[in-house]
mmCIF file of C-alpha atoms in Angstrom:
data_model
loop_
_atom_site.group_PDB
_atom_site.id
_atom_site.type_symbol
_atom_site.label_atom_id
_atom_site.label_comp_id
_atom_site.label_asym_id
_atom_site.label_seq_id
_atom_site.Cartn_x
_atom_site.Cartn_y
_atom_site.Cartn_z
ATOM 1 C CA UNK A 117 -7.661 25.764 2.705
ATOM 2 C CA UNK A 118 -6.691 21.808 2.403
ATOM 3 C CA UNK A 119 -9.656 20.407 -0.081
ATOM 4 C CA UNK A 120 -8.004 17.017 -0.057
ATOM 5 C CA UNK A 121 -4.943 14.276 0.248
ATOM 6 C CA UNK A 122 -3.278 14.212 -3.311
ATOM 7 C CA UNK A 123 0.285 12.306 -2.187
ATOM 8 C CA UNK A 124 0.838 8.994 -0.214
ATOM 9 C CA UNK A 125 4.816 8.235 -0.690
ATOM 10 C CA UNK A 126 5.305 4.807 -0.628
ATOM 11 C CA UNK A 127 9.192 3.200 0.146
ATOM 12 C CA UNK A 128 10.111 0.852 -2.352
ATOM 13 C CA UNK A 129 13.042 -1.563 -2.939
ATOM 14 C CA UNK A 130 13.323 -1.321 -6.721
ATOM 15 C CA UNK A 131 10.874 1.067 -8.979
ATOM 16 C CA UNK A 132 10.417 -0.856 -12.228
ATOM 17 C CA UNK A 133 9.246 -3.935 -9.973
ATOM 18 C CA UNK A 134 6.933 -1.959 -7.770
ATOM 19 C CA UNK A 135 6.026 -0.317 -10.587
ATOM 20 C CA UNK A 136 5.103 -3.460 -12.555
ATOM 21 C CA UNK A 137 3.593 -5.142 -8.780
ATOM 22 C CA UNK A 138 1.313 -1.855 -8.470
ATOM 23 C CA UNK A 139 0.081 -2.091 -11.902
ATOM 24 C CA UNK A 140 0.036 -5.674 -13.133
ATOM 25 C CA UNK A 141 -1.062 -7.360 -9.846
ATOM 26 C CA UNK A 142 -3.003 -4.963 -7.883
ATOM 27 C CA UNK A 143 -4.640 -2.687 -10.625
ATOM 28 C CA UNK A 144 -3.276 0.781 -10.753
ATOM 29 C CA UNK A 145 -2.255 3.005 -13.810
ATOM 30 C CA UNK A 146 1.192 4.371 -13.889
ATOM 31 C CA UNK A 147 0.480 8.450 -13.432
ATOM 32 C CA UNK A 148 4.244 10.192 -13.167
ATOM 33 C CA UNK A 149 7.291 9.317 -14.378
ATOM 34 C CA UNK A 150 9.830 11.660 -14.573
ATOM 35 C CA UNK A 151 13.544 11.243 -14.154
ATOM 36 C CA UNK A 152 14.868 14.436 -12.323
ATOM 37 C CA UNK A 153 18.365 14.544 -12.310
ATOM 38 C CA UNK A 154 20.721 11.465 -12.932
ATOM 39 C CA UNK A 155 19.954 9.953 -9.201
ATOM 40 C CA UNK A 156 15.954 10.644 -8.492
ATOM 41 C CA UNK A 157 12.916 9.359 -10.483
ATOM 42 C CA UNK A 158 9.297 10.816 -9.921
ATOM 43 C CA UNK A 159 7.063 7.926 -10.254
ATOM 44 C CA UNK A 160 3.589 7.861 -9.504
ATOM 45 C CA UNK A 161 0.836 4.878 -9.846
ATOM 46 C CA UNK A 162 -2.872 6.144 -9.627
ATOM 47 C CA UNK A 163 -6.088 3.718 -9.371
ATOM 48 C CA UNK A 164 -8.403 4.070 -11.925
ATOM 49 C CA UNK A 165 -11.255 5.017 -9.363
ATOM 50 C CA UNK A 166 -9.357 7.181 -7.552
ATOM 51 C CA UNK A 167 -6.834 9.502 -10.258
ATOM 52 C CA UNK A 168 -6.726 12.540 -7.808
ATOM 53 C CA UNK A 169 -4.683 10.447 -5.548
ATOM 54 C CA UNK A 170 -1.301 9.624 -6.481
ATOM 55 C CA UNK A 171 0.924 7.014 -4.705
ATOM 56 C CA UNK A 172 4.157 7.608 -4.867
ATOM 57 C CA UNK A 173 6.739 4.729 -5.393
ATOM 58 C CA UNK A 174 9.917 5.960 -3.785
ATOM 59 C CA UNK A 175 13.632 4.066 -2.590
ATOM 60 C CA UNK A 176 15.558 5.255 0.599
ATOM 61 C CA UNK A 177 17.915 7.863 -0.843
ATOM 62 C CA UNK A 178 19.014 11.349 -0.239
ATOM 63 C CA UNK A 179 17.904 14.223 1.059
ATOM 64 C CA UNK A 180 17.690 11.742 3.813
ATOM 65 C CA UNK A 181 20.666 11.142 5.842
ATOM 66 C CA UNK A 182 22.589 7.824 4.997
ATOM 67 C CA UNK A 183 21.826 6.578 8.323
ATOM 68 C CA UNK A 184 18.292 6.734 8.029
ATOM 69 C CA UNK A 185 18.727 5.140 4.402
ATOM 70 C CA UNK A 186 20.171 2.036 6.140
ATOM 71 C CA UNK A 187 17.096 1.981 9.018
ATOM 72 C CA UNK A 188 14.594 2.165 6.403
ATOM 73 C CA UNK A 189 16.495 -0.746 4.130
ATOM 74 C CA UNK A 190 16.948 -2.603 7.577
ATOM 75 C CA UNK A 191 13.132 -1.973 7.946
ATOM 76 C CA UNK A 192 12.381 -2.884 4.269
ATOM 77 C CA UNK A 193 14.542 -6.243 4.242
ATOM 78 C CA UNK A 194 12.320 -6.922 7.645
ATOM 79 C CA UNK A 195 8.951 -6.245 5.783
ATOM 80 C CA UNK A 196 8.771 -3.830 8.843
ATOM 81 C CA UNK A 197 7.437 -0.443 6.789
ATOM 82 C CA UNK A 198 3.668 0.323 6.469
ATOM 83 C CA UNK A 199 2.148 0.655 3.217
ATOM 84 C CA UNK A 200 -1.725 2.118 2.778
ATOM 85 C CA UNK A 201 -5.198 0.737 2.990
ATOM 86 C CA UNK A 202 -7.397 -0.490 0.111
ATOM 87 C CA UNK A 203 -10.714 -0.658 -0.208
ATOM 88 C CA UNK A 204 -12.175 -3.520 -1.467
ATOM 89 C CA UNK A 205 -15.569 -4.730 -2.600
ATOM 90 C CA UNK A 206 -15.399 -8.579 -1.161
ATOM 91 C CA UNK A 207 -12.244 -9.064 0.426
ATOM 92 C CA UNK A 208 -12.810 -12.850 -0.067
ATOM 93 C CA UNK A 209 -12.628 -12.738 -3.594
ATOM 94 C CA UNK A 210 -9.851 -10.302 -3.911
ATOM 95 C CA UNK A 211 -7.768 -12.624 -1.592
ATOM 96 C CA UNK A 212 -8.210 -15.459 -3.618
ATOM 97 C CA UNK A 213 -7.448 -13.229 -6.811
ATOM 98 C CA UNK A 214 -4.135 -11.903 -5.583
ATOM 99 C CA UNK A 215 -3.269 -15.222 -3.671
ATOM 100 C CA UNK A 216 -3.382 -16.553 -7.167
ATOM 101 C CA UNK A 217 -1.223 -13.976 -8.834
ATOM 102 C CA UNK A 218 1.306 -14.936 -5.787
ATOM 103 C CA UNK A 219 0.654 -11.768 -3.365
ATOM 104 C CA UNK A 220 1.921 -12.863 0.356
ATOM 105 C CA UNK A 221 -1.004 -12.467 2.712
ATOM 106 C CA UNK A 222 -0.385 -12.120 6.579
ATOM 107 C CA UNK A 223 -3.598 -12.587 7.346
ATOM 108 C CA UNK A 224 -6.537 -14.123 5.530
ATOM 109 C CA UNK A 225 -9.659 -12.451 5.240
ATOM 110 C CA UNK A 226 -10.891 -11.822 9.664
ATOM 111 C CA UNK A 227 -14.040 -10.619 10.130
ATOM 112 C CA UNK A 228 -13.696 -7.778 12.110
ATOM 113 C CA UNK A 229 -16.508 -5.110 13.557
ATOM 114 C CA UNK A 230 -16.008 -2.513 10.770
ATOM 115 C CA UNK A 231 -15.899 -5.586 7.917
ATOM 116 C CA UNK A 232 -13.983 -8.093 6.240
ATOM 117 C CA UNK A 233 -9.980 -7.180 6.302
ATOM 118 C CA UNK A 234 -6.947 -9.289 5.153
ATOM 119 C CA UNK A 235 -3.324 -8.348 5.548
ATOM 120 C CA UNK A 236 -1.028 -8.576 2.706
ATOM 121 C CA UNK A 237 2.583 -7.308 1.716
ATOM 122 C CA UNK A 238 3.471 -5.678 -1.553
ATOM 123 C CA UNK A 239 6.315 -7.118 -3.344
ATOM 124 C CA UNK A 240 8.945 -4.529 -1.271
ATOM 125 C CA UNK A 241 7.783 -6.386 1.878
ATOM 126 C CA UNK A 242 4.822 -3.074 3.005
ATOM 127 C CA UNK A 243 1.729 -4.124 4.773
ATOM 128 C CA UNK A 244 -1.152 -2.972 3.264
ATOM 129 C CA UNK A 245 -4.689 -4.108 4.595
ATOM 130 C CA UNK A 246 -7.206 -5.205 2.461
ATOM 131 C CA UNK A 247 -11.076 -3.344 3.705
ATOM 132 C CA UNK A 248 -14.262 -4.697 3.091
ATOM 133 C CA UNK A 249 -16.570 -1.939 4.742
ATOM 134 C CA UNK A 250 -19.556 -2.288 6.778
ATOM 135 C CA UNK A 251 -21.022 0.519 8.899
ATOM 136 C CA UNK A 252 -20.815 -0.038 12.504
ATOM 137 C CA UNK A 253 -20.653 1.987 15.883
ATOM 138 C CA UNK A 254 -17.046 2.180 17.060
ATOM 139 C CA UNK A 255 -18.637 2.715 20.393
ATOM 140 C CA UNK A 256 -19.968 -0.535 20.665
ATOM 141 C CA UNK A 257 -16.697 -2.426 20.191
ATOM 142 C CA UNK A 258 -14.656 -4.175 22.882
ATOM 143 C CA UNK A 259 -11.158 -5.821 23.369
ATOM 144 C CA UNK A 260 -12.830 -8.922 22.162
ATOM 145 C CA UNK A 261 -13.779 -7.297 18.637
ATOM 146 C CA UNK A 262 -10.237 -6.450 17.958
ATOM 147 C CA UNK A 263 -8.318 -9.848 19.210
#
């Protein structure tokens, strides 16, 4: 039986400086880091609230083919790859923290039905959304909530 999610991979464009962006700018502890052979590193970054769940920061490389290597650098070079969610407790003041360490934001902190979110990119050009929750009724949203 599946108790929980222990694994997010995460495509990156250079470990040590995702490594150093995960952990220096947004937080996290470094969990794994293991080099497996001469061509693949296990690295892992955990948050400090969270330890059972382990993102891991991973480059375009085999076992996938090299064609799909190239989309996903074509996608990375775009800032076209999605990245995860974080939960935040005032999005407002952890925009104007990581605007100040130089994090690119998409999107400044929109309040939206659900609560406060921003859009931001890590520093291999992933959106990740910033989450201030709120409880709310999805049921009660419209087009208008979401625009």
């Amino acid at each position: 039986m599946i108790t929980n999610v222990s694994l997010v991979s995460v495509w990156v464009t250079d470990l040590d400086e995702s490594l150093a962006f995960y952990t220096d700018v947004l937080g996290f502890e470094k969990g794994d880091d293991v080099q497996l052979g001469p061509d693949f590193r296990w690295l892992t970054v955990v948050h400090p609230e969270q330890p059972e769940l382990h993102l891991h920061l991973t480059t375009p490389g085999e076992p996938l083919s090299p064609e799909l290597v190239e989309a996903m650098r074509r996608a990375q070079a775009q800032g076209g790859l999605p990245g995860v969610g974080l939960t935040v407790d005032d999005c407002r003041r952890t925009h104007a923290e990581l605007v100040a360490k130089g994090v690119e934001f998409l999107q400044e902190p929109t309040e939206r039905p659900y609560g406060v979110e921003a859009l931001m990119r890590d520093n291999s050009g992933n959106w990740m959304v910033l989450v201030e929750r709120r409880d709310f009724d999805p049921s009660t949203m419209t087009e208008a909530d979401l625009a």
